[in-house]
């Protein structure tokens, strides 16, 4: 019993610690920043003669 | 357990001496170059003038050469030499001797070039574009710096090769692998600048030939000029990938992917120089665009790096019990200068990288080319991301090499220094970016341009740059204080040289990464593909050559 | 070599964004004609003043071409010739410039006219001056002691 319990605990711990949701969110924020700045300067290019 | 034994591994004291010699030169260059930077921003604010007939473009040359070439090359060679020593078990006597020879040749070259700049014989900026003709000793000095760096780098390659021979079938230590990639990239890249200096500028400045082919010289320079900036960046990436995880108590997210990103840098950093020449008249637009595409390829390893770093931080944070989407961010060791200082550098690479993509976007370069936006851009990349990481490295590496300790007080001062730097740079680089979008040119002394309305709009930004420059100079003073303390005055003790291990130790890095014939072959093929035809075009369609000009002010 | 699923998602997004950027500038450059200035014409740098069209700097009306005017500049340390021109708003202008000595920049501040002038090469850029106002031309490539004094003015008038 005790052994089995330990095993499940360990498993959930690994799952928690291996989540990379925050990383995915962070890189997408970074990606959004790149796209916004690029589009802004592209707009300047199109708008100017 | 393996950790506690590796933690005690020390860089051989004989190797430490050579690394420290590099750092003394690097930090001297930083102090003097920083002062020049301050003076430039003050001049350009329009509120102050240089005394004693010192010329704006002379100090601009000093600033560029010291910061862009001397500080970086000496720091990087010193750091990589120590990293290879630390991870391979030390350099041989032969490698060490080679390293010292390289060091001294670089130093002599630096002093030759510096003397000519001080004598106003070489106010040509660090890009030394022909047909501005500097004194031949300036070019010879630069040749010495380059050749010296090859010899210096050869020491790292020798030790790496010896390790490989002694450990057949084993992937080399990550830091050594990365150092050697950067050194090899540097050697391939500097062939271009060496070619223009040796075969064009030196004979021309000596009067052996009358004219110079300007476009050939510029093309050779920029063949070198872009990998140059990656040569600055990769040691910072070495720290972020392979050292920072250990400092925070985490693991390298993936050893193999880290190696893969360095291979991609080796392949795609070089055949991209035309993106610095996008508005030049003599290069075919199709070949420009081809190199723009290759430039975009080199963005991919940086996208990989961003993911790996966030993942390392999140994995560590969650192992400490952090929850929620961004909970891991709070538990990072913000009180540790060895982490926080490079972290501010990493964060700065987000706007820096975004700006870089804009610069490389073919015709969009017309919006920003040679405006002060570009200066703002590389003061985020080189002068924040890279340099703050170098500062962060020196806070443990200098005491490690000198047998001292980073004290709590110095640790705190290091963190303060980084925030001072960040604030100063936000003012200076931020103002440069906005002024650049309004058209303000780079590399120019204060001018009202005959009372032009547009130029009047630029002046508030120039004042903001002077404010930023002043704050940054305080940052320079602080980092010099810390460096001197760690080199001479900090208490004796043992400071760790942190080297992280990978999360998944079973996953051995594929040996194909160490197949130099393969990677050098692909790198050469890409360079030949990107450059052969346009370069032949440039030579075949060349106009009559240019004679030399010395249009700067002399003593 | 293992790659996390999220990293694959991120790289797919990132590389797609780069491809979109490249497609946008590529189509704009090669289909819509917005290539960066790349004239590819050479000139003898010692005979600029005797070579057409640089023997007559300034604004010239032209007939039978895709553009209405040619605006010719000769740059030399540390000035541009002409120093001032007026251009009627809406005119399609081919700006043609070269240098007589070192490398100079030719940037009409606040516009996309931004090109390098290199000895031996002619630089060209064609655009429609569709907004009135004063536009400062600055040298944006270091050329010597008077670099920051090197300028000219374009007035786009009704």
XYZ file of C-alpha atoms in Angstrom, chain B residues 57-504:
448
model
C 34.911 61.742 -34.373
C 38.195 60.914 -32.716
C 36.507 59.949 -29.457
C 33.829 58.145 -31.455
C 36.603 56.069 -33.044
C 38.099 55.391 -29.615
C 34.708 54.378 -28.213
C 33.917 52.033 -31.112
C 37.339 50.395 -31.261
C 37.621 49.946 -27.484
C 34.089 48.706 -26.866
C 33.412 46.822 -30.091
C 36.809 45.257 -30.681
C 39.036 45.395 -27.598
C 36.639 44.864 -24.677
C 34.725 42.141 -26.502
C 37.608 40.205 -28.053
C 39.722 40.223 -24.903
C 36.848 39.348 -22.587
C 35.576 36.586 -24.852
C 38.983 34.997 -25.371
C 39.690 35.176 -21.620
C 36.318 33.687 -20.713
C 36.399 30.919 -23.315
C 39.973 30.023 -22.418
C 38.878 29.596 -18.772
C 35.703 27.705 -19.741
C 37.671 25.219 -21.847
C 40.216 24.818 -19.052
C 37.459 24.252 -16.483
C 35.508 21.679 -18.503
C 38.370 19.696 -20.075
C 40.648 19.537 -17.057
C 43.117 22.227 -18.088
C 45.284 23.351 -20.966
C 48.594 21.741 -21.867
C 51.814 23.750 -21.611
C 51.843 24.038 -25.388
C 48.265 25.369 -25.492
C 49.023 27.801 -22.690
C 52.103 29.102 -24.479
C 50.046 29.495 -27.640
C 47.453 31.429 -25.676
C 50.051 33.812 -24.260
C 51.590 34.427 -27.683
C 48.131 35.263 -29.058
C 47.425 37.543 -26.118
C 50.611 39.558 -26.538
C 50.187 39.918 -30.295
C 46.637 41.183 -29.781
C 47.835 43.628 -27.144
C 50.660 45.004 -29.303
C 48.223 45.399 -32.204
C 45.750 47.201 -29.974
C 48.425 49.634 -28.781
C 49.577 50.324 -32.352
C 46.045 51.120 -33.503
C 45.337 53.161 -30.348
C 48.443 55.286 -30.823
C 47.413 56.208 -34.348
C 43.911 57.109 -33.200
C 45.298 59.337 -30.430
C 47.577 61.056 -32.929
C 44.499 61.785 -35.087
C 46.015 59.687 -37.846
C 43.072 57.311 -37.880
C 39.732 59.020 -37.112
C 38.028 56.495 -39.358
C 35.690 54.851 -36.812
C 35.859 51.164 -36.074
C 34.404 50.334 -39.491
C 37.312 52.188 -41.270
C 35.432 52.468 -44.559
C 37.656 53.184 -47.556
C 38.374 55.563 -49.184
C 38.995 57.192 -45.808
C 42.679 56.396 -45.486
C 44.182 55.920 -42.038
C 47.866 55.608 -41.197
C 49.304 52.234 -42.202
C 50.269 51.507 -38.597
C 46.553 51.561 -37.726
C 45.843 48.832 -40.291
C 48.910 46.845 -39.266
C 47.771 47.065 -35.639
C 44.359 45.701 -36.600
C 46.059 42.869 -38.477
C 47.977 42.006 -35.314
C 44.753 41.989 -33.282
C 43.151 39.572 -35.736
C 46.141 37.282 -36.132
C 46.659 37.342 -32.352
C 43.052 36.294 -31.813
C 43.554 33.336 -34.171
C 46.534 32.153 -32.162
C 44.701 32.811 -28.895
C 41.716 30.830 -30.193
C 43.994 28.027 -31.387
C 44.829 27.326 -27.736
C 41.175 26.477 -27.081
C 40.982 24.315 -30.199
C 44.177 22.433 -29.241
C 42.804 21.571 -25.819
C 39.440 20.571 -27.261
C 41.160 18.313 -29.813
C 43.246 16.693 -27.089
C 40.139 16.002 -25.002
C 38.398 14.429 -27.998
C 41.430 12.211 -28.629
C 41.513 11.082 -24.994
C 37.756 10.471 -24.849
C 36.866 8.751 -28.120
C 33.162 8.422 -28.863
C 32.213 10.873 -26.113
C 30.436 14.166 -26.757
C 32.741 16.959 -25.597
C 31.838 19.048 -22.544
C 29.107 21.497 -23.550
C 30.986 24.690 -22.625
C 34.101 23.577 -24.498
C 32.026 22.627 -27.527
C 30.351 26.044 -27.519
C 33.647 27.896 -27.050
C 35.175 26.056 -29.991
C 32.134 26.752 -32.209
C 32.500 30.459 -31.448
C 36.247 30.440 -32.058
C 35.845 28.596 -35.359
C 33.129 31.014 -36.451
C 35.433 33.897 -35.525
C 38.307 32.489 -37.560
C 36.131 31.950 -40.657
C 34.610 35.433 -40.284
C 37.847 37.326 -39.731
C 39.235 35.924 -43.002
C 37.134 38.626 -44.695
C 38.423 41.589 -42.732
C 41.950 40.180 -42.855
C 41.677 39.997 -46.641
C 40.614 43.624 -47.061
C 43.197 44.896 -44.570
C 46.115 42.831 -45.875
C 45.450 42.901 -49.612
C 43.723 46.267 -50.036
C 44.093 48.782 -47.210
C 47.631 48.059 -46.041
C 49.308 48.227 -49.485
C 47.187 51.288 -50.327
C 48.055 53.156 -47.120
C 51.729 52.312 -47.624
C 51.528 53.874 -51.084
C 52.283 50.613 -52.903
C 49.041 50.954 -54.852
C 47.208 54.179 -55.709
C 43.594 53.172 -55.510
C 41.242 50.890 -53.648
C 38.065 49.121 -54.751
C 35.594 50.532 -52.231
C 32.771 48.042 -52.701
C 35.044 45.005 -52.523
C 36.466 46.371 -49.265
C 33.023 47.038 -47.789
C 31.758 43.621 -48.832
C 34.747 41.907 -47.216
C 34.240 44.033 -44.105
C 30.578 43.059 -43.748
C 31.326 39.418 -44.468
C 33.111 39.801 -41.127
C 30.875 42.445 -39.570
C 27.803 40.362 -38.958
C 29.403 37.207 -37.540
C 31.335 39.696 -35.376
C 28.128 40.484 -33.507
C 27.386 36.779 -33.103
C 30.915 36.333 -31.809
C 29.909 38.773 -29.066
C 26.570 37.106 -28.467
C 27.534 33.426 -28.303
C 29.585 33.682 -25.075
C 26.498 35.253 -23.498
C 24.458 32.324 -24.805
C 27.082 29.969 -23.312
C 26.399 31.533 -19.936
C 22.630 31.455 -20.383
C 22.517 27.850 -21.587
C 25.216 26.138 -19.573
C 25.998 28.245 -16.474
C 22.829 30.075 -15.364
C 20.887 26.793 -14.784
C 23.548 25.765 -12.246
C 23.473 29.169 -10.539
C 19.721 29.015 -9.970
C 19.904 25.366 -8.910
C 18.235 23.969 -12.016
C 19.243 21.904 -15.025
C 20.031 22.511 -18.664
C 16.740 22.034 -20.485
C 18.363 20.094 -23.329
C 22.044 19.605 -23.985
C 21.431 18.446 -27.566
C 19.225 21.375 -28.521
C 21.776 23.773 -27.074
C 24.428 22.210 -29.317
C 22.081 22.285 -32.293
C 21.462 26.002 -31.840
C 25.216 26.665 -31.764
C 25.672 24.640 -34.970
C 22.951 26.753 -36.595
C 24.775 29.905 -35.494
C 27.984 28.619 -37.046
C 26.204 27.914 -40.339
C 23.995 30.995 -40.675
C 25.904 33.823 -38.964
C 28.305 34.331 -41.827
C 26.588 34.295 -45.254
C 24.424 37.283 -44.301
C 26.646 40.386 -44.570
C 24.592 41.997 -47.352
C 21.893 42.873 -44.848
C 24.281 45.616 -43.709
C 24.592 46.759 -47.329
C 20.927 46.790 -48.328
C 20.924 50.437 -49.443
C 24.206 50.233 -51.361
C 24.120 50.891 -55.105
C 26.476 48.196 -56.364
C 24.853 44.955 -55.186
C 22.141 43.104 -57.072
C 18.765 43.222 -55.243
C 18.142 39.503 -55.778
C 21.367 38.623 -53.951
C 20.526 41.078 -51.220
C 17.208 39.319 -50.729
C 18.850 35.903 -50.724
C 21.067 36.980 -47.842
C 18.017 38.467 -46.112
C 16.471 34.981 -46.215
C 19.669 33.488 -44.767
C 19.625 36.199 -42.090
C 16.157 35.094 -41.079
C 17.481 31.544 -40.698
C 19.819 32.732 -37.960
C 16.815 33.972 -35.985
C 15.665 30.364 -35.486
C 18.384 29.324 -32.987
C 17.548 32.422 -30.954
C 13.881 31.372 -30.894
C 15.073 27.977 -29.616
C 17.214 29.688 -27.003
C 14.295 31.754 -25.719
C 12.241 28.596 -25.217
C 15.058 26.705 -23.485
C 15.703 29.519 -21.038
C 12.082 30.001 -20.075
C 11.781 26.207 -19.727
C 14.823 26.009 -17.437
C 13.360 28.744 -15.241
C 9.868 27.237 -15.180
C 11.124 23.716 -14.404
C 13.208 25.077 -11.550
C 10.370 27.228 -10.216
C 7.872 24.373 -10.288
C 10.364 22.096 -8.523
C 10.344 24.715 -5.755
C 6.557 24.419 -5.550
C 5.634 27.427 -7.664
C 2.151 27.219 -9.150
C 0.063 29.110 -11.704
C 1.082 30.231 -15.153
C 3.907 32.548 -14.045
C 4.439 31.602 -10.393
C 7.900 30.195 -11.226
C 9.096 33.656 -12.154
C 8.855 34.882 -8.549
C 10.931 32.122 -6.989
C 14.021 32.742 -9.129
C 17.050 33.842 -7.054
C 16.707 37.583 -7.579
C 19.158 38.322 -4.779
C 22.014 36.602 -6.621
C 23.976 38.942 -8.894
C 25.325 35.975 -10.847
C 21.737 35.346 -11.986
C 20.033 38.741 -11.918
C 22.678 40.651 -13.872
C 22.649 38.271 -16.882
C 18.867 37.982 -16.562
C 18.454 41.710 -17.212
C 20.667 41.107 -20.239
C 18.381 38.290 -21.420
C 15.277 40.408 -20.993
C 16.920 43.186 -23.024
C 17.414 40.763 -25.861
C 13.653 40.741 -26.485
C 13.460 44.348 -27.807
C 16.991 43.946 -29.199
C 16.035 40.916 -31.262
C 12.767 42.455 -32.422
C 14.674 45.508 -33.658
C 17.193 43.276 -35.395
C 14.472 41.526 -37.399
C 13.268 44.942 -38.580
C 16.782 46.017 -39.594
C 17.222 42.878 -41.676
C 13.867 43.135 -43.466
C 15.187 44.160 -46.890
C 13.573 47.451 -47.996
C 12.365 48.198 -44.442
C 16.001 48.998 -43.784
C 15.383 52.268 -45.637
C 13.340 53.462 -42.654
C 16.200 52.947 -40.216
C 19.466 52.556 -42.155
C 22.291 54.599 -40.623
C 19.858 56.424 -38.399
C 20.559 56.480 -34.698
C 17.946 53.697 -34.361
C 20.767 51.337 -35.359
C 22.978 52.712 -32.578
C 20.081 52.177 -30.175
C 19.731 48.618 -31.488
C 23.284 47.498 -30.846
C 23.371 49.247 -27.500
C 20.634 46.784 -26.526
C 22.273 43.726 -28.086
C 25.972 44.255 -27.465
C 25.943 46.946 -24.810
C 23.180 45.448 -22.668
C 22.465 41.762 -23.355
C 26.073 40.823 -24.007
C 27.850 43.214 -21.671
C 25.585 42.664 -18.653
C 26.092 38.934 -19.128
C 29.856 39.511 -19.233
C 29.582 41.517 -16.003
C 27.535 38.720 -14.438
C 30.183 36.191 -15.513
C 33.043 38.254 -14.121
C 31.342 38.483 -10.695
C 32.110 34.793 -10.099
C 34.866 34.152 -12.637
C 37.247 36.888 -11.472
C 37.182 35.764 -7.794
C 37.376 32.125 -8.957
C 40.531 32.923 -10.899
C 42.099 35.115 -8.214
C 41.204 32.796 -5.304
C 38.793 35.245 -3.686
C 35.110 35.450 -2.748
C 32.251 37.506 -4.077
C 31.133 39.175 -0.848
C 27.534 40.051 0.017
C 28.312 43.736 -0.390
C 29.795 43.252 -3.847
C 26.922 40.966 -4.808
C 24.500 43.728 -3.871
C 26.529 46.354 -5.686
C 26.491 44.081 -8.749
C 22.687 43.989 -8.724
C 22.508 47.767 -8.243
C 24.983 48.193 -11.091
C 22.774 46.159 -13.434
C 19.662 48.181 -12.603
C 21.585 51.433 -13.053
C 22.717 50.119 -16.431
C 19.193 49.103 -17.358
C 17.731 52.507 -16.464
C 20.516 54.399 -18.236
C 20.108 52.254 -21.310
C 16.317 52.601 -21.301
C 16.821 56.370 -21.583
C 19.668 56.269 -24.058
C 18.699 53.388 -26.319
C 14.993 54.214 -26.107
C 15.631 57.806 -27.192
C 17.944 56.581 -29.958
C 15.265 54.252 -31.346
C 12.615 56.978 -31.472
C 14.965 59.639 -32.845
C 16.054 57.154 -35.497
C 12.468 56.598 -36.644
C 12.232 60.375 -37.081
C 15.332 60.248 -39.289
C 18.094 61.379 -36.895
C 21.437 60.157 -38.295
C 23.942 58.072 -36.346
C 27.655 58.892 -35.916
C 27.115 62.648 -36.033
C 28.199 65.474 -33.769
C 25.670 68.062 -32.572
C 24.133 70.003 -35.430
C 21.042 72.121 -36.009
C 21.361 71.471 -39.756
C 20.901 75.129 -40.622
C 17.896 75.556 -38.353
C 15.852 72.738 -39.904
C 12.536 72.047 -38.167
C 13.075 68.293 -38.319
C 16.505 68.545 -36.710
C 15.031 70.698 -33.930
C 12.628 67.834 -33.115
C 15.603 65.542 -32.586
C 17.275 67.627 -29.898
C 15.055 66.562 -26.935
C 15.939 62.947 -27.765
C 19.620 63.851 -27.796
C 19.254 65.381 -24.349
C 17.577 62.166 -23.161
C 20.577 60.274 -24.546
C 22.925 62.470 -22.526
C 20.883 61.737 -19.387
C 21.066 58.011 -20.196
C 24.770 58.266 -21.014
C 25.458 59.911 -17.663
C 23.571 57.184 -15.777
C 25.447 54.548 -17.785
C 28.748 56.127 -16.869
C 27.818 55.746 -13.200
C 27.240 52.086 -14.121
C 30.743 51.920 -15.608
C 32.259 53.347 -12.423
C 30.375 50.778 -10.310
C 31.460 47.808 -12.416
C 35.086 48.972 -12.363
C 34.904 49.241 -8.559
C 33.552 45.684 -8.364
C 36.171 44.361 -10.796
C 39.060 45.932 -8.886
C 37.643 44.654 -5.616
C 37.301 41.103 -6.928
C 40.721 41.143 -8.557
C 42.718 42.611 -5.653
C 40.810 43.235 -2.440
C 38.004 40.723 -1.869
C 38.623 38.217 0.950
C 40.530 35.058 0.029
C 38.362 32.011 -0.521
C 36.866 29.706 -3.081
C 34.298 30.948 -5.557
C 32.575 28.307 -7.641
C 32.852 28.126 -11.436
C 29.264 26.998 -12.048
C 28.764 24.401 -14.780
C 25.259 23.025 -15.184
C 24.290 19.484 -16.101
C 21.469 18.482 -18.408
C 18.025 17.512 -17.192
C 18.062 14.248 -19.109
